[in-house]
Amino acid sequence: MSVFDDLARRVERWSALDRAADPLAAAVGRAARPGPVRDLLSGAVLGHPLHPLLTDVPIGAWTMAGLLDLVGGRAAAPAADVLVATGVAAAVPTAATGLHDWSDTRGGPRRVGLVHAAANSAALGLYTASLLARLRGRRTAGKALGLAGLGALTAGGYLGGHLSYVEGVSVNRTAWRRGPARWTDVAAAGELPEGEPRRVVAGRVSLVLVREGERVHALDSVCSHMGGPLDEGEVAGGCVRCPWHGSVFRLADGSVVHGPATSPQPAYETRVEQDRVQVRARPR
């Protein structure tokens, strides 16, 4: 285990962070209720988490500004200044989307995310000070502040990678779940109440069944966002709402109606044979 990974693991166990993280996450959750704003911040309108896309702009701009500061000479000074300003401007929406995604985490990931946000906030503050120093003609101070900001940005970026690639935050929780390709018996049609979700097992995955009239819908029961149990969710208007974070999926095809989920829910073909509901995976 590397020293950096060990440090990240220590942050995960630092329960004292909960005193600041939990109230902040609750406040963000109240501010970003399910609806257009939450759909925008999560990236539901794109079908992809928005925060990782936005991080490329400040990271790229500030990294190149640092390179120009070190080796670009006087001729590169205007370009370096523009890059610093670009990073400062892009950091604001990047932070907003990251704060939104972080508010849905719990435990270790929430603690790491808080330190990740603190490091990136420090980077933003240092680069803002760097920009002001550059505009006032204090280039040496501006460069020093920028390089300090790059150090904070690197620390924050490492923790962001830990959240994504070690903790699996914002990863599609259904990516490796695949039900049977052949028709499989899962339930008695007569035992399915109208409009009420029911959890069944098909092969190696669990599904949620919902009967609407003569039709039976089947979706993966694990929410693609954070793994919530859709079989415990609310069914209304041809959709099912996850009880954990409020993601809404269309029963007919699993498409995302409202975030924070960005990946559609795997939907299964269904049929009724001799009062038995059968399901099979749809062709990819």
Short mmCIF file of C-alpha atoms in Angstrom, two decimals:
data_model
loop_
_atom_site.label_atom_id
_atom_site.label_comp_id
_atom_site.label_asym_id
_atom_site.label_seq_id
_atom_site.Cartn_x
_atom_site.Cartn_y
_atom_site.Cartn_z
CA MET A 1 0.00 0.00 0.00
CA SER A 2 1.43 3.38 -1.01
CA VAL A 3 1.89 6.17 1.51
CA PHE A 4 -0.72 8.25 -0.32
CA ASP A 5 -3.30 5.48 -0.25
CA ASP A 6 -2.55 4.98 3.44
CA LEU A 7 -3.22 8.67 4.07
CA ALA A 8 -6.52 8.47 2.17
CA ARG A 9 -7.53 5.46 4.27
CA ARG A 10 -6.71 7.39 7.44
CA VAL A 11 -8.97 10.22 6.28
CA GLU A 12 -11.75 7.68 5.73
CA ARG A 13 -11.51 6.67 9.39
CA TRP A 14 -11.27 10.23 10.75
CA SER A 15 -14.74 10.37 12.30
CA ALA A 16 -14.18 13.87 13.70
CA LEU A 17 -14.81 15.16 10.17
CA ASP A 18 -18.43 14.08 10.48
CA ARG A 19 -19.17 17.08 12.69
CA ALA A 20 -18.62 19.35 9.70
CA ALA A 21 -19.47 16.97 6.84
CA ASP A 22 -22.89 15.78 7.93
CA PRO A 23 -24.52 19.20 8.51
CA LEU A 24 -23.04 20.52 5.26
CA ALA A 25 -24.27 17.52 3.27
CA ALA A 26 -27.73 17.89 4.78
CA ALA A 27 -27.82 21.57 3.83
CA VAL A 28 -26.80 20.78 0.25
CA GLY A 29 -29.45 18.08 0.07
CA ARG A 30 -32.14 20.54 1.16
CA ALA A 31 -30.97 23.12 -1.35
CA ALA A 32 -30.75 20.71 -4.31
CA ARG A 33 -34.04 18.89 -4.20
CA PRO A 34 -35.11 16.62 -7.08
CA GLY A 35 -35.97 18.75 -10.07
CA PRO A 36 -34.34 20.75 -12.89
CA VAL A 37 -31.48 22.10 -10.73
CA ARG A 38 -30.57 18.65 -9.44
CA ASP A 39 -30.82 17.21 -12.94
CA LEU A 40 -28.40 19.88 -14.18
CA LEU A 41 -25.89 19.53 -11.35
CA SER A 42 -25.84 15.74 -11.51
CA GLY A 43 -25.51 15.58 -15.30
CA ALA A 44 -28.76 13.67 -15.77
CA VAL A 45 -29.52 15.82 -18.82
CA LEU A 46 -26.24 14.60 -20.38
CA GLY A 47 -26.46 10.95 -19.37
CA HIS A 48 -23.06 11.31 -17.68
CA PRO A 49 -21.91 12.80 -14.34
CA LEU A 50 -21.15 16.47 -14.96
CA HIS A 51 -18.49 17.02 -12.30
CA PRO A 52 -15.73 14.85 -13.89
CA LEU A 53 -16.19 16.67 -17.20
CA LEU A 54 -15.84 20.10 -15.61
CA THR A 55 -12.73 19.23 -13.58
CA ASP A 56 -10.68 18.98 -16.76
CA VAL A 57 -10.97 22.73 -17.34
CA PRO A 58 -9.44 24.15 -14.12
CA ILE A 59 -6.93 21.32 -13.83
CA GLY A 60 -5.78 21.75 -17.41
CA ALA A 61 -5.75 25.55 -17.30
CA TRP A 62 -3.86 25.82 -14.02
CA THR A 63 -1.37 23.09 -14.93
CA MET A 64 -0.49 24.80 -18.20
CA ALA A 65 -0.27 28.16 -16.44
CA GLY A 66 2.27 26.65 -14.06
CA LEU A 67 4.28 25.26 -16.96
CA LEU A 68 4.34 28.66 -18.71
CA ASP A 69 5.31 30.37 -15.46
CA LEU A 70 8.28 28.03 -15.07
CA VAL A 71 9.63 27.87 -18.63
CA GLY A 72 7.63 30.29 -20.78
CA GLY A 73 9.51 33.49 -20.07
CA ARG A 74 8.09 37.00 -20.40
CA ALA A 75 6.45 36.34 -23.75
CA ALA A 76 4.26 33.67 -22.18
CA ALA A 77 3.09 35.87 -19.28
CA PRO A 78 -0.19 37.03 -20.93
CA ALA A 79 -1.14 33.45 -21.83
CA ALA A 80 -0.36 32.27 -18.30
CA ASP A 81 -2.58 35.01 -16.88
CA VAL A 82 -5.46 34.04 -19.16
CA LEU A 83 -5.11 30.40 -18.12
CA VAL A 84 -5.16 31.30 -14.43
CA ALA A 85 -8.30 33.39 -14.94
CA THR A 86 -9.93 30.61 -16.96
CA GLY A 87 -9.28 28.12 -14.17
CA VAL A 88 -10.71 30.47 -11.54
CA ALA A 89 -13.90 30.98 -13.55
CA ALA A 90 -14.32 27.27 -14.29
CA ALA A 91 -13.68 26.22 -10.69
CA VAL A 92 -16.98 27.70 -9.48
CA PRO A 93 -19.39 25.45 -11.45
CA THR A 94 -16.98 22.56 -10.97
CA ALA A 95 -17.19 23.00 -7.20
CA ALA A 96 -20.99 23.28 -7.32
CA THR A 97 -21.39 19.98 -9.18
CA GLY A 98 -18.86 18.27 -6.94
CA LEU A 99 -20.61 19.49 -3.79
CA HIS A 100 -23.88 18.15 -5.17
CA ASP A 101 -22.45 14.69 -5.86
CA TRP A 102 -20.65 14.60 -2.51
CA SER A 103 -23.82 15.30 -0.55
CA ASP A 104 -25.18 11.83 -1.44
CA THR A 105 -22.18 9.98 0.02
CA ARG A 106 -21.84 8.49 3.50
CA GLY A 107 -19.10 7.43 5.90
CA GLY A 108 -15.55 7.19 4.56
CA PRO A 109 -16.28 8.65 1.10
CA ARG A 110 -18.01 11.64 2.70
CA ARG A 111 -14.95 12.32 4.89
CA VAL A 112 -12.52 11.98 2.01
CA GLY A 113 -14.77 14.19 -0.10
CA LEU A 114 -14.73 16.90 2.54
CA VAL A 115 -10.92 16.99 2.57
CA HIS A 116 -10.91 16.83 -1.25
CA ALA A 117 -13.19 19.89 -1.32
CA ALA A 118 -11.05 21.70 1.24
CA ALA A 119 -7.89 21.13 -0.82
CA ASN A 120 -9.56 22.32 -4.00
CA SER A 121 -11.01 25.35 -2.20
CA ALA A 122 -7.51 26.19 -1.02
CA ALA A 123 -6.30 25.89 -4.61
CA LEU A 124 -9.06 28.24 -5.78
CA GLY A 125 -8.17 30.77 -3.10
CA LEU A 126 -4.47 30.65 -3.98
CA TYR A 127 -5.13 31.01 -7.70
CA THR A 128 -7.52 33.89 -7.09
CA ALA A 129 -4.80 35.62 -5.07
CA SER A 130 -2.34 34.76 -7.83
CA LEU A 131 -4.58 36.37 -10.43
CA LEU A 132 -4.94 39.54 -8.36
CA ALA A 133 -1.18 39.74 -7.89
CA ARG A 134 -0.61 39.34 -11.63
CA LEU A 135 -3.11 42.09 -12.44
CA ARG A 136 -1.24 44.39 -10.05
CA GLY A 137 2.07 43.67 -11.73
CA ARG A 138 3.46 41.51 -8.92
CA ARG A 139 4.44 38.60 -11.16
CA THR A 140 6.87 36.90 -8.78
CA ALA A 141 4.24 36.75 -6.05
CA GLY A 142 1.64 35.66 -8.62
CA LYS A 143 3.81 32.80 -9.80
CA ALA A 144 4.57 31.68 -6.24
CA LEU A 145 0.89 31.70 -5.30
CA GLY A 146 0.05 29.80 -8.48
CA LEU A 147 2.60 27.08 -7.77
CA ALA A 148 1.27 26.77 -4.21
CA GLY A 149 -2.21 26.45 -5.68
CA LEU A 150 -0.97 23.74 -8.02
CA GLY A 151 0.27 21.78 -5.01
CA ALA A 152 -3.13 22.02 -3.31
CA LEU A 153 -4.82 21.08 -6.59
CA THR A 154 -2.64 17.97 -6.89
CA ALA A 155 -3.58 16.83 -3.39
CA GLY A 156 -7.26 17.42 -4.09
CA GLY A 157 -7.01 15.63 -7.41
CA TYR A 158 -5.48 12.56 -5.79
CA LEU A 159 -8.32 12.37 -3.30
CA GLY A 160 -10.82 12.85 -6.13
CA GLY A 161 -9.28 9.89 -7.93
CA HIS A 162 -9.51 7.87 -4.71
CA LEU A 163 -13.22 8.64 -4.50
CA SER A 164 -13.85 7.57 -8.10
CA TYR A 165 -11.54 4.61 -8.57
CA VAL A 166 -11.28 3.17 -5.06
CA GLU A 167 -14.61 4.09 -3.46
CA GLY A 168 -16.64 3.99 -6.71
CA VAL A 169 -18.49 7.26 -6.07
CA SER A 170 -20.69 8.23 -9.07
CA VAL A 171 -20.00 4.88 -10.74
CA ASN A 172 -22.96 3.11 -12.37
CA ARG A 173 -23.93 0.46 -9.80
CA THR A 174 -25.56 -1.76 -12.45
CA ALA A 175 -22.59 -1.83 -14.86
CA TRP A 176 -21.71 -5.47 -14.10
CA ARG A 177 -25.19 -6.78 -13.37
CA ARG A 178 -26.60 -8.92 -16.15
CA GLY A 179 -29.70 -11.10 -15.89
CA PRO A 180 -30.52 -14.25 -17.83
CA ALA A 181 -30.64 -14.07 -21.62
CA ARG A 182 -33.29 -16.81 -21.77
CA TRP A 183 -36.85 -16.58 -20.53
CA THR A 184 -36.81 -17.21 -16.79
CA ASP A 185 -39.76 -17.79 -14.47
CA VAL A 186 -39.75 -15.28 -11.58
CA ALA A 187 -43.26 -14.88 -10.10
CA ALA A 188 -46.95 -15.69 -10.31
CA ALA A 189 -48.79 -13.01 -12.28
CA GLY A 190 -51.82 -13.28 -10.03
CA GLU A 191 -49.75 -12.38 -6.98
CA LEU A 192 -48.56 -9.03 -8.36
CA PRO A 193 -50.63 -6.16 -6.95
CA GLU A 194 -51.42 -3.31 -9.31
CA GLY A 195 -48.83 -0.53 -9.19
CA GLU A 196 -46.82 -1.92 -6.28
CA PRO A 197 -43.13 -2.85 -6.70
CA ARG A 198 -42.08 -6.40 -5.90
CA ARG A 199 -38.54 -7.74 -5.68
CA VAL A 200 -37.75 -11.03 -7.44
CA VAL A 201 -34.59 -12.91 -8.36
CA ALA A 202 -33.70 -13.77 -11.95
CA GLY A 203 -30.50 -15.76 -12.30
CA ARG A 204 -27.78 -13.85 -10.44
CA VAL A 205 -29.55 -10.49 -10.22
CA SER A 206 -32.53 -9.07 -8.38
CA LEU A 207 -35.29 -7.26 -10.26
CA VAL A 208 -38.26 -5.10 -9.37
CA LEU A 209 -41.57 -6.01 -11.01
CA VAL A 210 -44.46 -3.58 -11.38
CA ARG A 211 -47.81 -4.53 -12.93
CA GLU A 212 -49.76 -1.87 -14.82
CA GLY A 213 -52.99 -3.35 -16.13
CA GLU A 214 -52.13 -6.29 -18.32
CA ARG A 215 -48.49 -5.29 -18.62
CA VAL A 216 -45.65 -6.20 -16.27
CA HIS A 217 -42.51 -4.06 -16.16
CA ALA A 218 -39.15 -5.32 -14.94
CA LEU A 219 -36.11 -3.25 -14.00
CA ASP A 220 -32.92 -4.02 -12.12
CA SER A 221 -33.76 -3.48 -8.46
CA VAL A 222 -30.42 -1.78 -7.64
CA CYS A 223 -30.46 1.93 -8.40
CA SER A 224 -27.71 2.84 -10.86
CA HIS A 225 -26.87 5.97 -8.84
CA MET A 226 -25.86 4.72 -5.38
CA GLY A 227 -27.36 1.24 -5.18
CA GLY A 228 -30.67 2.09 -3.53
CA PRO A 229 -33.47 -0.54 -3.43
CA LEU A 230 -35.98 0.38 -6.12
CA ASP A 231 -38.34 -2.31 -4.84
CA GLU A 232 -38.86 -0.05 -1.80
CA GLY A 233 -39.52 3.00 -3.95
CA GLU A 234 -42.69 4.84 -4.93
CA VAL A 235 -44.47 4.06 -8.20
CA ALA A 236 -46.41 6.83 -9.92
CA GLY A 237 -47.06 8.04 -13.46
CA GLY A 238 -45.38 5.06 -15.09
CA CYS A 239 -42.17 5.66 -13.13
CA VAL A 240 -40.43 4.42 -10.00
CA ARG A 241 -38.61 6.72 -7.57
CA CYS A 242 -35.56 5.53 -5.63
CA PRO A 243 -36.17 5.87 -1.86
CA TRP A 244 -32.57 6.93 -1.15
CA HIS A 245 -31.88 9.99 -3.28
CA GLY A 246 -35.02 10.46 -5.37
CA SER A 247 -33.83 9.33 -8.81
CA VAL A 248 -36.81 8.64 -11.08
CA PHE A 249 -36.80 5.97 -13.80
CA ARG A 250 -39.39 5.21 -16.46
CA LEU A 251 -40.76 1.70 -15.97
CA ALA A 252 -41.19 1.03 -19.69
CA ASP A 253 -37.51 1.31 -20.60
CA GLY A 254 -35.52 2.29 -17.48
CA SER A 255 -34.62 5.73 -18.83
CA VAL A 256 -33.77 8.51 -16.37
CA VAL A 257 -36.60 10.99 -15.83
CA HIS A 258 -34.97 12.87 -12.94
CA GLY A 259 -31.51 12.67 -11.35
CA PRO A 260 -29.26 12.43 -9.51
CA ALA A 261 -28.91 9.17 -11.46
CA THR A 262 -27.30 9.64 -14.87
CA SER A 263 -27.23 6.02 -16.12
CA PRO A 264 -30.50 4.37 -17.20
CA GLN A 265 -31.80 1.43 -15.24
CA PRO A 266 -31.42 -1.95 -17.02
CA ALA A 267 -34.88 -2.95 -18.25
CA TYR A 268 -35.97 -6.53 -19.01
CA GLU A 269 -38.41 -8.04 -21.46
CA THR A 270 -41.42 -9.67 -19.81
CA ARG A 271 -44.20 -12.05 -20.75
CA VAL A 272 -46.89 -14.04 -18.95
CA GLU A 273 -47.16 -17.76 -19.64
CA GLN A 274 -49.82 -19.76 -17.79
CA ASP A 275 -50.07 -17.09 -15.08
CA ARG A 276 -46.30 -17.08 -14.58
CA VAL A 277 -44.23 -13.96 -15.18
CA GLN A 278 -41.09 -14.63 -17.20
CA VAL A 279 -38.24 -12.21 -17.88
CA ARG A 280 -35.13 -12.07 -20.00
CA ALA A 281 -32.41 -9.50 -20.61
CA ARG A 282 -32.86 -7.21 -23.56
CA PRO A 283 -30.22 -7.44 -26.30
CA ARG A 284 -27.49 -4.86 -25.82
#
